[in-house]
Tab-separated table of C-alpha atoms in Angstrom:
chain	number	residue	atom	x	y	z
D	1	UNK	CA	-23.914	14.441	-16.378
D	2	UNK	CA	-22.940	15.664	-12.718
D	3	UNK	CA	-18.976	14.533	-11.972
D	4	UNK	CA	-18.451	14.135	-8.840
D	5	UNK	CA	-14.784	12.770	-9.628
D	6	UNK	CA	-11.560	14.095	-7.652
D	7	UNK	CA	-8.376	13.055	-8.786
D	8	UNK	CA	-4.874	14.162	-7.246
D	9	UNK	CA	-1.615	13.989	-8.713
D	10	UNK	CA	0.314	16.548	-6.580
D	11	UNK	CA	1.477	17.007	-3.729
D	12	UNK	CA	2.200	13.033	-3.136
D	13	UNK	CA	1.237	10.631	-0.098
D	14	UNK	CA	1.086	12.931	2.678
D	15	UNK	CA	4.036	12.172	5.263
D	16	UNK	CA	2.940	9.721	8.022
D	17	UNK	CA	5.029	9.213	10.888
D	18	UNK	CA	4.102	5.709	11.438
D	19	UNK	CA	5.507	4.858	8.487
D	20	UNK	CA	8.798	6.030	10.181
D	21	UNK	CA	8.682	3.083	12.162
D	22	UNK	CA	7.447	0.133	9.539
D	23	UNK	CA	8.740	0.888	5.501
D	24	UNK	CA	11.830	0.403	5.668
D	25	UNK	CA	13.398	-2.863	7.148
D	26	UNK	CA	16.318	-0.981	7.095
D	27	UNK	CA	17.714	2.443	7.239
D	28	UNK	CA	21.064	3.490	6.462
D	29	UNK	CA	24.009	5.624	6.524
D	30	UNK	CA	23.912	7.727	3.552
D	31	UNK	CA	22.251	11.602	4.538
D	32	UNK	CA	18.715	12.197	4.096
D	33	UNK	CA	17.167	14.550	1.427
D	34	UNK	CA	16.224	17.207	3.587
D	35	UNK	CA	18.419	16.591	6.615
D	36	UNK	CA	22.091	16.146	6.557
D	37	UNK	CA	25.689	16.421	8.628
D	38	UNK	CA	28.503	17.717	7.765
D	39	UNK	CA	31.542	15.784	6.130
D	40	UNK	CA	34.764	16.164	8.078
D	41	UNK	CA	38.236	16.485	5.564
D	42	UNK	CA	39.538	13.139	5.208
D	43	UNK	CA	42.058	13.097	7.523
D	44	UNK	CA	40.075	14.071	10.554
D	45	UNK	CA	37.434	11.617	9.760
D	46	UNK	CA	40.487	9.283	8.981
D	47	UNK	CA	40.962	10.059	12.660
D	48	UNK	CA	37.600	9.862	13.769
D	49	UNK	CA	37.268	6.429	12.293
D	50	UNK	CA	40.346	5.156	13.806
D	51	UNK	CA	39.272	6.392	17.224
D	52	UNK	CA	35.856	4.845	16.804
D	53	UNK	CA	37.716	1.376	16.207
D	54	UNK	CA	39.516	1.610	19.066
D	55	UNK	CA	36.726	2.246	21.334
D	56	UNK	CA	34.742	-0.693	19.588
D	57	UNK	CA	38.163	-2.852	20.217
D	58	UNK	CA	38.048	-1.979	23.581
D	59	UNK	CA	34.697	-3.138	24.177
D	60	UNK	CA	35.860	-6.823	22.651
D	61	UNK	CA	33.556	-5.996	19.451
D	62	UNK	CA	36.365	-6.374	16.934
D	63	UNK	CA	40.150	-7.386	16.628
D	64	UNK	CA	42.545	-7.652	13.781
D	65	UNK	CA	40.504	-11.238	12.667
D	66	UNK	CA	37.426	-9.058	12.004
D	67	UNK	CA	36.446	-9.358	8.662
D	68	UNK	CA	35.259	-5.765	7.648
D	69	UNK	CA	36.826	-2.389	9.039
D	70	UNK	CA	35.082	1.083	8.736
D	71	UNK	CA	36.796	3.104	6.016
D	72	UNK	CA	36.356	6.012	3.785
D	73	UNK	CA	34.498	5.157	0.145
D	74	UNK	CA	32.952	7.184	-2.351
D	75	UNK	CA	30.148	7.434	-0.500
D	76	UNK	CA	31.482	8.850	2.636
D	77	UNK	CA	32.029	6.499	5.400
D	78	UNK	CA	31.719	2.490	4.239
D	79	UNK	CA	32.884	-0.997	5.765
D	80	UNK	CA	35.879	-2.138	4.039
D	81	UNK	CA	36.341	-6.689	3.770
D	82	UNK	CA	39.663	-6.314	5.349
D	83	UNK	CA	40.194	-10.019	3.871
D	84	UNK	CA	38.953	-12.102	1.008
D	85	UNK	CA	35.264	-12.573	2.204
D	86	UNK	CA	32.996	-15.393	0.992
D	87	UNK	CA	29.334	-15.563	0.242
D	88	UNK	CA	26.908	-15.110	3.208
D	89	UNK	CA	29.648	-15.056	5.442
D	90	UNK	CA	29.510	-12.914	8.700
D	91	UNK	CA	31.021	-9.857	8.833
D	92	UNK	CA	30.476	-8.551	11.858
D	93	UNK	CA	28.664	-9.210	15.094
D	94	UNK	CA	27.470	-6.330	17.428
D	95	UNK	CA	26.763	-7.417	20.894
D	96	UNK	CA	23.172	-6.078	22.663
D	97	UNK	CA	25.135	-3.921	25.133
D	98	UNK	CA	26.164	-1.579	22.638
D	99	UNK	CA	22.607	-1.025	20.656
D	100	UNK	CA	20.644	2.147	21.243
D	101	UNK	CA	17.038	1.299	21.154
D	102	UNK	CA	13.891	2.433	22.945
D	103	UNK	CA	14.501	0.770	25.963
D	104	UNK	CA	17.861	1.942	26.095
D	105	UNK	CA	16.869	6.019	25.736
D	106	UNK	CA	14.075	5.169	28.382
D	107	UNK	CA	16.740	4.131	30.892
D	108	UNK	CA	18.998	6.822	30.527
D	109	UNK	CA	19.070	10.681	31.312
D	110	UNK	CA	19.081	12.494	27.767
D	111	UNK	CA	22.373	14.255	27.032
D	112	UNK	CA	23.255	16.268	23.798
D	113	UNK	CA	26.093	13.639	22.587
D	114	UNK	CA	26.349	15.083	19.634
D	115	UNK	CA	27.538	18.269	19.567
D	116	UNK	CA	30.213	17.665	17.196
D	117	UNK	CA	27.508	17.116	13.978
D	118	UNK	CA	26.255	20.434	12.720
D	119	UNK	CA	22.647	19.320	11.201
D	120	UNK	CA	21.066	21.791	8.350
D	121	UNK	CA	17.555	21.728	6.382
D	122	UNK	CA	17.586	21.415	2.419
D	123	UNK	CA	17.729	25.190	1.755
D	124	UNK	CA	14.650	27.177	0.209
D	125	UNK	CA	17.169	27.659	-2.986
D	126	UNK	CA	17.726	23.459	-3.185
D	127	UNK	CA	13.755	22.949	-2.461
D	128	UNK	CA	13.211	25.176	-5.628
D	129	UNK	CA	14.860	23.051	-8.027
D	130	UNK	CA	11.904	20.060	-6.917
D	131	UNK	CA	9.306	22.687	-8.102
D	132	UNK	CA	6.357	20.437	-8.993
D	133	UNK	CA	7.824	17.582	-7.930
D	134	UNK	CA	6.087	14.633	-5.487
D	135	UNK	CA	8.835	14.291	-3.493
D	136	UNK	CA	9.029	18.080	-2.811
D	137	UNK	CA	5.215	17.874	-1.287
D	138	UNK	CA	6.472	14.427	0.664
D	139	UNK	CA	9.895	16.750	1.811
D	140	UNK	CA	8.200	19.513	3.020
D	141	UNK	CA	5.281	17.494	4.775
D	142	UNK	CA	8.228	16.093	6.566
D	143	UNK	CA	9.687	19.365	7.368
D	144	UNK	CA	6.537	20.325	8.753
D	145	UNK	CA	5.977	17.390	11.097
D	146	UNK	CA	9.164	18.056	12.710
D	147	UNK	CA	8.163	22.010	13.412
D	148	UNK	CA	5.194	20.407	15.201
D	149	UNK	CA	6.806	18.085	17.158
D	150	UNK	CA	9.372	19.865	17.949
D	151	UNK	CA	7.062	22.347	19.359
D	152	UNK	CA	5.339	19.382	21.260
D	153	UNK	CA	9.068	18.057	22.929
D	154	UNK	CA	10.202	21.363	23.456
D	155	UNK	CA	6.810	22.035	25.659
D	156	UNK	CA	7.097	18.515	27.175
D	157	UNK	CA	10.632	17.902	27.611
D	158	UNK	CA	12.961	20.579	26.897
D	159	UNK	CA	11.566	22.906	28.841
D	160	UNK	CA	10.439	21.363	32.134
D	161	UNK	CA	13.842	19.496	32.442
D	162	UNK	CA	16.416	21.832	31.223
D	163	UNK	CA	18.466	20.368	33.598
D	164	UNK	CA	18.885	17.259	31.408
D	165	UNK	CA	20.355	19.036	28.888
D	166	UNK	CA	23.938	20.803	28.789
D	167	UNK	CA	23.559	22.739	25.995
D	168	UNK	CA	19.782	24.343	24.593
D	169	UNK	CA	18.589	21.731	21.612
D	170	UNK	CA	17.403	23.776	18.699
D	171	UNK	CA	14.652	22.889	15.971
D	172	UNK	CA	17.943	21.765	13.864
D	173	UNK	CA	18.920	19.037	16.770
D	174	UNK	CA	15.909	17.897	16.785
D	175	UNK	CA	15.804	17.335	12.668
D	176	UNK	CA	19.256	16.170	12.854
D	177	UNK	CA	18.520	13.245	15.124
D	178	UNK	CA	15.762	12.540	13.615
D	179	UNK	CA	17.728	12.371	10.431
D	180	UNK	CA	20.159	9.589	11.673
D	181	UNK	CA	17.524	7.642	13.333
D	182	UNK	CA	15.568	7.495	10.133
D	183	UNK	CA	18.380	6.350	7.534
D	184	UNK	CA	20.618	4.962	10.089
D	185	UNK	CA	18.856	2.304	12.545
D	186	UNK	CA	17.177	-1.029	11.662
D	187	UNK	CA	13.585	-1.788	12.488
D	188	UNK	CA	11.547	-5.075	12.140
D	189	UNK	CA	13.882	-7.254	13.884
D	190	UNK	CA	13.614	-9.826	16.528
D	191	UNK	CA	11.783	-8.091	18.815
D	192	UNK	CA	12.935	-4.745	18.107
D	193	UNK	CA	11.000	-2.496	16.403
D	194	UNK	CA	13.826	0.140	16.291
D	195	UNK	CA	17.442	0.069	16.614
D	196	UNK	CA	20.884	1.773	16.224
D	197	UNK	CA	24.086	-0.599	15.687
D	198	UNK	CA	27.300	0.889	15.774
D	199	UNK	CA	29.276	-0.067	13.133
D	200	UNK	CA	26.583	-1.929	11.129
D	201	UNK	CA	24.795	1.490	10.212
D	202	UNK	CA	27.792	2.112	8.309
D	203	UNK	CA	27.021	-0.946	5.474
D	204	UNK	CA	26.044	1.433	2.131
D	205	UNK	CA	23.601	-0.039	-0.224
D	206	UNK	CA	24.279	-1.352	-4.322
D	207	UNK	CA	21.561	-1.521	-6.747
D	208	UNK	CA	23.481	-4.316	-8.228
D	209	UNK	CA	22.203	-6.465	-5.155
D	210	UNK	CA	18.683	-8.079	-5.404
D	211	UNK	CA	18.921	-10.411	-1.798
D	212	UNK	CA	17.231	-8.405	0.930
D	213	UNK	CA	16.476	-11.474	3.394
D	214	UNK	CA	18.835	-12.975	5.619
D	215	UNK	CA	21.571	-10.461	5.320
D	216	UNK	CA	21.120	-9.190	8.753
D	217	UNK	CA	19.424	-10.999	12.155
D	218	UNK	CA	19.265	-11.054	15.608
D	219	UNK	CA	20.419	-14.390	17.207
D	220	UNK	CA	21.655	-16.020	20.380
D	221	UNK	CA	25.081	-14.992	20.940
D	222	UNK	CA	26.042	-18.763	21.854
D	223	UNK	CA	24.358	-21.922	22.987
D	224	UNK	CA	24.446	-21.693	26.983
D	225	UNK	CA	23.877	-17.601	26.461
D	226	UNK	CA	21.335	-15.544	27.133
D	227	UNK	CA	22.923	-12.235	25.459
D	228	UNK	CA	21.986	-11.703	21.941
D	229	UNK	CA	24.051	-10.264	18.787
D	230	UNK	CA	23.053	-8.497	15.411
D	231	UNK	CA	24.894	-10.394	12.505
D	232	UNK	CA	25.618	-8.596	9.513
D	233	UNK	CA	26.497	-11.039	6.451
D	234	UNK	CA	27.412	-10.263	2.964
D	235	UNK	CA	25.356	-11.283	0.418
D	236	UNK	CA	28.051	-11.705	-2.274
D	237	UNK	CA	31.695	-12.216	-1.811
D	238	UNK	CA	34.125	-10.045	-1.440
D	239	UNK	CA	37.999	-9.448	-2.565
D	240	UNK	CA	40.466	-7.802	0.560
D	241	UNK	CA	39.841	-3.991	-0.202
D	242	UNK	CA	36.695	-3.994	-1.704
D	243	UNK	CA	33.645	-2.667	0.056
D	244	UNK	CA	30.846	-4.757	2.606
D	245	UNK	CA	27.200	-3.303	0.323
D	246	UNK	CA	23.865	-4.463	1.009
D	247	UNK	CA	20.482	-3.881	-0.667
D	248	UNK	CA	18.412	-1.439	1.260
D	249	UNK	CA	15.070	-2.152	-0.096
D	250	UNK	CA	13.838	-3.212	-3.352
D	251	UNK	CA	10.141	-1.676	-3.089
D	252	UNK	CA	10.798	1.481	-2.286
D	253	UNK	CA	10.766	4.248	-5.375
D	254	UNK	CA	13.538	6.574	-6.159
D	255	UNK	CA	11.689	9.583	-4.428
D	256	UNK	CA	11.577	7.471	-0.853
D	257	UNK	CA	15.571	7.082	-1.502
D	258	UNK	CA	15.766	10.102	-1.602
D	259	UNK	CA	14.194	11.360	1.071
D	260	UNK	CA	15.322	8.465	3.424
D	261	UNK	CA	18.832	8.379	2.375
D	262	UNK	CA	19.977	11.136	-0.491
D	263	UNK	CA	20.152	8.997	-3.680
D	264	UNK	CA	18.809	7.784	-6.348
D	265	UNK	CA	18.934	5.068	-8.717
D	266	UNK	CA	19.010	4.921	-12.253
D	267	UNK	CA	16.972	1.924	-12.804
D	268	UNK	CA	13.196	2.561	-14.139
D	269	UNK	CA	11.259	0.547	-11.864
D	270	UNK	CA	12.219	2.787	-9.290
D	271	UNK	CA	10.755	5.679	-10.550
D	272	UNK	CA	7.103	6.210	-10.257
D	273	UNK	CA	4.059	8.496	-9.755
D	274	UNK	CA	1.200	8.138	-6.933
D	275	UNK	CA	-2.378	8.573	-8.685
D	276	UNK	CA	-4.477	9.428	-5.972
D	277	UNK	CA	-8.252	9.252	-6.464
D	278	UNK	CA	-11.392	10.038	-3.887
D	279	UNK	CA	-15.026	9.616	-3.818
D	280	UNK	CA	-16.362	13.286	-3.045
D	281	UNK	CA	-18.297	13.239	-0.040
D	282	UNK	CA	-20.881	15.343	-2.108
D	283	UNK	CA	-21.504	12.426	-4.854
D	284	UNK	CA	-24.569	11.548	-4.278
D	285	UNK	CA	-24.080	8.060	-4.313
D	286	UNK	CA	-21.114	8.617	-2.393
D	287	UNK	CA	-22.108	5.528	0.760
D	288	UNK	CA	-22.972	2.894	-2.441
D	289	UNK	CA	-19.345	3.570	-3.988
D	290	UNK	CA	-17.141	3.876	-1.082
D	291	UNK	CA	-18.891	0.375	0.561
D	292	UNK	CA	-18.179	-0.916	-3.212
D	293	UNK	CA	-14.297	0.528	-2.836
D	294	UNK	CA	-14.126	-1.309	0.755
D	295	UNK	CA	-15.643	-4.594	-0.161
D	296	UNK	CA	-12.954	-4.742	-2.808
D	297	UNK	CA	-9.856	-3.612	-0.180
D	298	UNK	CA	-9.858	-0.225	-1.205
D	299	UNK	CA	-11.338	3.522	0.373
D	300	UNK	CA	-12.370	6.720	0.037
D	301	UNK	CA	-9.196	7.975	-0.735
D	302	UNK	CA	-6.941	5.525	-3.215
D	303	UNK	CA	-3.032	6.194	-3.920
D	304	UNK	CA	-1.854	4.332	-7.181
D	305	UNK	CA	1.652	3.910	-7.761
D	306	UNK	CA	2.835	4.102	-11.590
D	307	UNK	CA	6.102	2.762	-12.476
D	308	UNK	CA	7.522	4.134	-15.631
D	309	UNK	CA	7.335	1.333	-17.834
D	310	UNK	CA	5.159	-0.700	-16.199
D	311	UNK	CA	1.576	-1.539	-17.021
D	312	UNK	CA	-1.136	0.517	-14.934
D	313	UNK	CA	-1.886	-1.245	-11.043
D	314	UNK	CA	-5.091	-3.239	-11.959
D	315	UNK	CA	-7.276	-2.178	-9.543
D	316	UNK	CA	-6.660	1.742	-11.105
D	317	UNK	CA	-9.511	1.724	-13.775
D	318	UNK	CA	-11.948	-0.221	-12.067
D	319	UNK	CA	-11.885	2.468	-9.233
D	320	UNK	CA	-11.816	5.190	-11.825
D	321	UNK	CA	-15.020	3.949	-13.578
D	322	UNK	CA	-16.560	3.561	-9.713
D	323	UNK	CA	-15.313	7.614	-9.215
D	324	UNK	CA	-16.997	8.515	-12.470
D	325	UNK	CA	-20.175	6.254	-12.125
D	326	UNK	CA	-23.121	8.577	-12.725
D	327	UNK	CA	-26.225	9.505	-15.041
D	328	UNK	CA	-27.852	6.154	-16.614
D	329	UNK	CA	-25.293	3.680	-15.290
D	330	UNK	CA	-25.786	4.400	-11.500
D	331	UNK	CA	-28.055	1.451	-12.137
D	332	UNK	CA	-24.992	-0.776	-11.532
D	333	UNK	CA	-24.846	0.007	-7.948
D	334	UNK	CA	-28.103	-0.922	-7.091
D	335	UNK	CA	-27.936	-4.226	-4.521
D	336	UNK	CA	-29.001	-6.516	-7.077
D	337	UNK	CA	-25.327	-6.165	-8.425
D	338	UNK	CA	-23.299	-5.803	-5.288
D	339	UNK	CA	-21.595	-8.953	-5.670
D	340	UNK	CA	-20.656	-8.618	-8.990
D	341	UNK	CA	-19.737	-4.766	-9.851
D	342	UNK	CA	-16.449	-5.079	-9.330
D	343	UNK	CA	-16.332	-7.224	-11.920
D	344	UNK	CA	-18.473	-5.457	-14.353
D	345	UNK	CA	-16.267	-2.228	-13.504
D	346	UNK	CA	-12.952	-4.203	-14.482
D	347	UNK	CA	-14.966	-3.733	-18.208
D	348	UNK	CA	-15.890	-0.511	-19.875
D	349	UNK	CA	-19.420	0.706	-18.606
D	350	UNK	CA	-20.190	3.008	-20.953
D	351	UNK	CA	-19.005	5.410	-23.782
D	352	UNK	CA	-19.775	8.152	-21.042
D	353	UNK	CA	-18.342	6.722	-18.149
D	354	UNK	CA	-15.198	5.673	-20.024
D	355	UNK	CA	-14.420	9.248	-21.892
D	356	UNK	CA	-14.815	11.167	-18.670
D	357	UNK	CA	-11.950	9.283	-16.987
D	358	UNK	CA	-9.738	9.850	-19.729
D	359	UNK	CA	-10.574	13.081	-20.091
D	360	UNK	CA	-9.733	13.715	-16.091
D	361	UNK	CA	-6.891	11.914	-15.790
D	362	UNK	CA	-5.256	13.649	-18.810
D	363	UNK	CA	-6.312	17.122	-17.385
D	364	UNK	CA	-5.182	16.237	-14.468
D	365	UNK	CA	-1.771	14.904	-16.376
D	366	UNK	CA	-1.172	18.309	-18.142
D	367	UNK	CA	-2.027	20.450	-14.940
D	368	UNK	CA	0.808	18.174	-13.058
D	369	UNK	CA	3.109	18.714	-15.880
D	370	UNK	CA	2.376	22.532	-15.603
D	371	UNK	CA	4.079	22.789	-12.640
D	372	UNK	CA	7.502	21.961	-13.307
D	373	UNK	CA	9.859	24.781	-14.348
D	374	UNK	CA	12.010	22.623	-16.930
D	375	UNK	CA	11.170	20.338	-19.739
D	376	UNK	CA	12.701	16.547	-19.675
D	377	UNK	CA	15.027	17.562	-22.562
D	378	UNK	CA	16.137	20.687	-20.358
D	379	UNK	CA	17.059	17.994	-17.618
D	380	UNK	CA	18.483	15.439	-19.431
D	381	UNK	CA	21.001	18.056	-20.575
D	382	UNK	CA	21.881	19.061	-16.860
D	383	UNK	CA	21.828	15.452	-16.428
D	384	UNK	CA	24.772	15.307	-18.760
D	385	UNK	CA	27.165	18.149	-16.756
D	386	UNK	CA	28.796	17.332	-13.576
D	387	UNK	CA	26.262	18.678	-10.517
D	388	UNK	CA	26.353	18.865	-6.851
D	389	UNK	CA	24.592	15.563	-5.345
D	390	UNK	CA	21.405	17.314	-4.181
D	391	UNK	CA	21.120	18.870	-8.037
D	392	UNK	CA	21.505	15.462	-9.301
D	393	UNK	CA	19.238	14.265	-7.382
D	394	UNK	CA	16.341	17.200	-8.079
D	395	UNK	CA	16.824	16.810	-11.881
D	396	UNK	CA	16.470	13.313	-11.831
D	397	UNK	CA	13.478	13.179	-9.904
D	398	UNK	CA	11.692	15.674	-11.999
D	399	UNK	CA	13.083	14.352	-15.504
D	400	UNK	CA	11.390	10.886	-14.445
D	401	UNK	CA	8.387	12.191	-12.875
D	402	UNK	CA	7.535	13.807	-16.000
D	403	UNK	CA	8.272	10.719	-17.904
D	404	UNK	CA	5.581	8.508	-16.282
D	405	UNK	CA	3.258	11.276	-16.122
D	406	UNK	CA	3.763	11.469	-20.050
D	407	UNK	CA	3.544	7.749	-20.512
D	408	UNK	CA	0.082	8.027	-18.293
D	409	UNK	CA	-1.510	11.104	-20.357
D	410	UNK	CA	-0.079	8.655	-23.539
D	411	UNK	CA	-2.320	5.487	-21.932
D	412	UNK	CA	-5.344	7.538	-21.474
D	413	UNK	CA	-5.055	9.360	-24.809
D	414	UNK	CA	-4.617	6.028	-26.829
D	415	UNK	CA	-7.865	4.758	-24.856
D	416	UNK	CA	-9.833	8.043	-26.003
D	417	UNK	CA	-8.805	7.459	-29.453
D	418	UNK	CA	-10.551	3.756	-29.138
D	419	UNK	CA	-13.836	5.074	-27.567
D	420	UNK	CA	-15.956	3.872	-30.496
D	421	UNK	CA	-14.345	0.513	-31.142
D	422	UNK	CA	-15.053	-0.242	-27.279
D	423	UNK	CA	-17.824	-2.993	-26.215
D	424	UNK	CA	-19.634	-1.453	-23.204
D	425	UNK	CA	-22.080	-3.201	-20.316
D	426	UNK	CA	-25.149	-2.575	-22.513
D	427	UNK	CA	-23.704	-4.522	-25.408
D	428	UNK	CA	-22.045	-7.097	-23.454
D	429	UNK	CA	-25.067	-8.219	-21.885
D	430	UNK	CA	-27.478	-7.992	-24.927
D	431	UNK	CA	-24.997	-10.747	-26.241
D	432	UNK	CA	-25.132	-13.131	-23.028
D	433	UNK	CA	-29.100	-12.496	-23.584
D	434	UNK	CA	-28.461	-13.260	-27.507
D	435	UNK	CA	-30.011	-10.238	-28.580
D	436	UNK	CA	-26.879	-9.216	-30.887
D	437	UNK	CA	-26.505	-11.201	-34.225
D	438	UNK	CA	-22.869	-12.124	-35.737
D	439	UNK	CA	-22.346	-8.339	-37.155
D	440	UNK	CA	-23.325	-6.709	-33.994
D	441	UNK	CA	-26.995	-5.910	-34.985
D	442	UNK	CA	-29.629	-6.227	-32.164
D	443	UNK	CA	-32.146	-9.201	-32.613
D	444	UNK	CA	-35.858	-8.080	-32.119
D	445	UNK	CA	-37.818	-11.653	-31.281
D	446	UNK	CA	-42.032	-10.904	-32.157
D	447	UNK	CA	-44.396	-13.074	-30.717
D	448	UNK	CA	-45.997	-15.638	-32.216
């Protein structure tokens, strides 16, 4: 039987830059994967912090009554409750003045005002130890869209108005600021799509906090005022001393952490794998499956995202056994059972049908797990030593990438194992005719 039956487990999603703009509802402090700053010794960022308070004082932002103060924390930089601080109460309050959003940039002449941040790339040596990995396909696709535009502002902008510009802005400018604006502003607020707050960038994320809504808006600054503040509250309370945390985003998996803002968690249900499936354009019954895939809100191309631990997404076999469809079961997508494929494909179709996808998807399973240069017991034993953030990172990534890939091959392997205890189409409908008697035997009714 002719397969025409792609299936894609590396690289990952390809980078998209208009998810840039709509993922996250907000981005953070903490240093990208693949972009970062340098850290200043504590007692010039000490100084830099106090300095930065002082300007934000003399704007009338904050005073000694403000409840959080920026401060140095295990993470790097990190609001500090300078007092006992209660549930949902606000912490701070950044007036509109001070944002930086598209409008803002529009109005103004671009300056390099930052020329005190030396930005770097993840280094070829770093990238090597995500050999195999998703996230190193999604970290290099976004390494790549940078080069090209880059290329495009540099044609557009850099170079026609020079004059802007008081010092030459460099491919690593251009990542860097791109770096901060991706895991430092907030984006699907009131009526901004994108936006930098001073101070409230700072706010570092917990895992130990599951409230995402409400922690942050942007409201009237007062009843007879037209001006309008972002309020940052905290979603637990807080002893004098300890620090202002927020949760960043529950949805998002360990490897978009870690590209977006340079951890990762250690809770399972953040790590997970992308499946991604396609209908060949060369199937020949390639227009009957993908208008079968749209009718039922998916495409040509499918991404399936498989938490370790978790059950597979529902809608993952069904569009496997629409992939594999061929020889005597193409039958199913004649018109006569457009309306009701999807759920016949939610079943198994057929012994065929239902041993090729297994047999794929664990091919494709041990190719993936091929590509990695260390075994999960290998990285559970670096896990154990004390490495540099960006190794930690790598070998956690990989250790649980290769743990859901093992629990899929394990899924698919238990179903092959099954193949003969499996009712198919044929036999499910010879019953609803009442052809099959109670120990499966088919009924032959003669004429009278």
């Amino acid at each position: 039987m002719a397969t025409h039956f792609t299936l894609s487990l590396s690289p990952s999603k390809p980078f998209k830059n208009s998810t840039f703009f709509t993922k996250n509802p907000f981005l953070h402090f903490k240093k990208p994967l693949f972009i970062t700053s340098f850290q200043s010794p504590q007692p010039a960022a000490a100084a830099v912090v106090q300095t930065f308070w002082q300007w934000l004082s003399d704007q009338d932002v904050v005073s000694a009554k403000t409840p959080a103060k920026p401060g140095l924390v295990p993470q790097g930089l990190g609001l500090v409750a300078q007092r006992d601080i209660s549930r949902n109460e606000v912490v701070l309050e950044i007036p509109k003045k001070l944002w930086i959003n598209p409008d803002v940039v529009a109005a103004s002449e671009i300056g390099n005002v930052c020329s005190g941040l030396k930005p770097w790339c993840r280094s070829e040596e770093e990238l090597a130890e995500l050999q195999g990995t998703q996230l190193l396909s999604t970290t290099l696709g976004v390494k790549s869209y940078l080069q090209r535009e880059f290329l495009k502002v540099e044609e557009e902008i850099l170079v026609p108005h020079k004059q802007l510009f008081t010092s030459p802005v460099t491919l690593d400018d251009f990542s860097w600021a791109f770096g901060i604006l991706r895991s430092r502003s907030f984006s699907r607020l009131r009526g901004q799509n994108l936006v930098l707050i001073p101070l409230a960038d700072l706010v570092n994320h917990s895992p130990d906090i599951t409230i995402e809504d409400g922690v942050y808006e942007i409201k009237g600054a007062g009843l007879f005022s037209r001006d309008l503040i972002f309020s940052l509250r905290s979603p637990i309370s807080l002893k004098a001393g300890e620090q202002v945390l927020i949760q960043y985003n529950l949805n998002m998996s360990n490897a978009e952490l870690a590209v977006d803002y340079g951890f990762i968690e250690a809770k399972s249900d953040r790590n997970m794998y992308t499946l991604t499936l396609q209908i060949s354009e060369s199937d020949p019954f390639f227009g009957d499956k993908l208008d079968i895939a749209e009718t039922n809100g998916l495409g040509e191309i499918a991404d399936f995202d498989i938490v370790l631990g978790n059950p597979l997404p529902p809608t993952l076999l069904p569009y496997l056994r629409l992939v594999a469809l061929g020889g005597t079961d193409v039958f199913l997508l004649e018109s006569i059972f457009r309306n009701t494929i999807w759920g016949h494909l939610e079943l198994p179709v057929s012994r065929a049908n239902e041993e090729l996808i297994c047999r794929v998807v664990r091919d494709a399973c041990k190719s993936a797990l091929s590509g990695y240069h260390t075994t999960i017991e290998e990285d559970e034993k670096l896990k154990r030593k004390e490495l540099n953030p960006r190794l930690e990172i790598a070998v956690g990534i990989r250790a649980e990438e290769k743990k859901v890939l093992q629990q899929i091959d394990k899924i698919f392997k238990q179903r092959q194992s099954e193949l003969d205890e499996l009712e198919y189409y044929q036999e499910r409908r010879l019953k609803d005719l009442g052809l099959v008697g109670e120990q499966g035997e088919i009924i032959f009714w003669e004429s009278k």
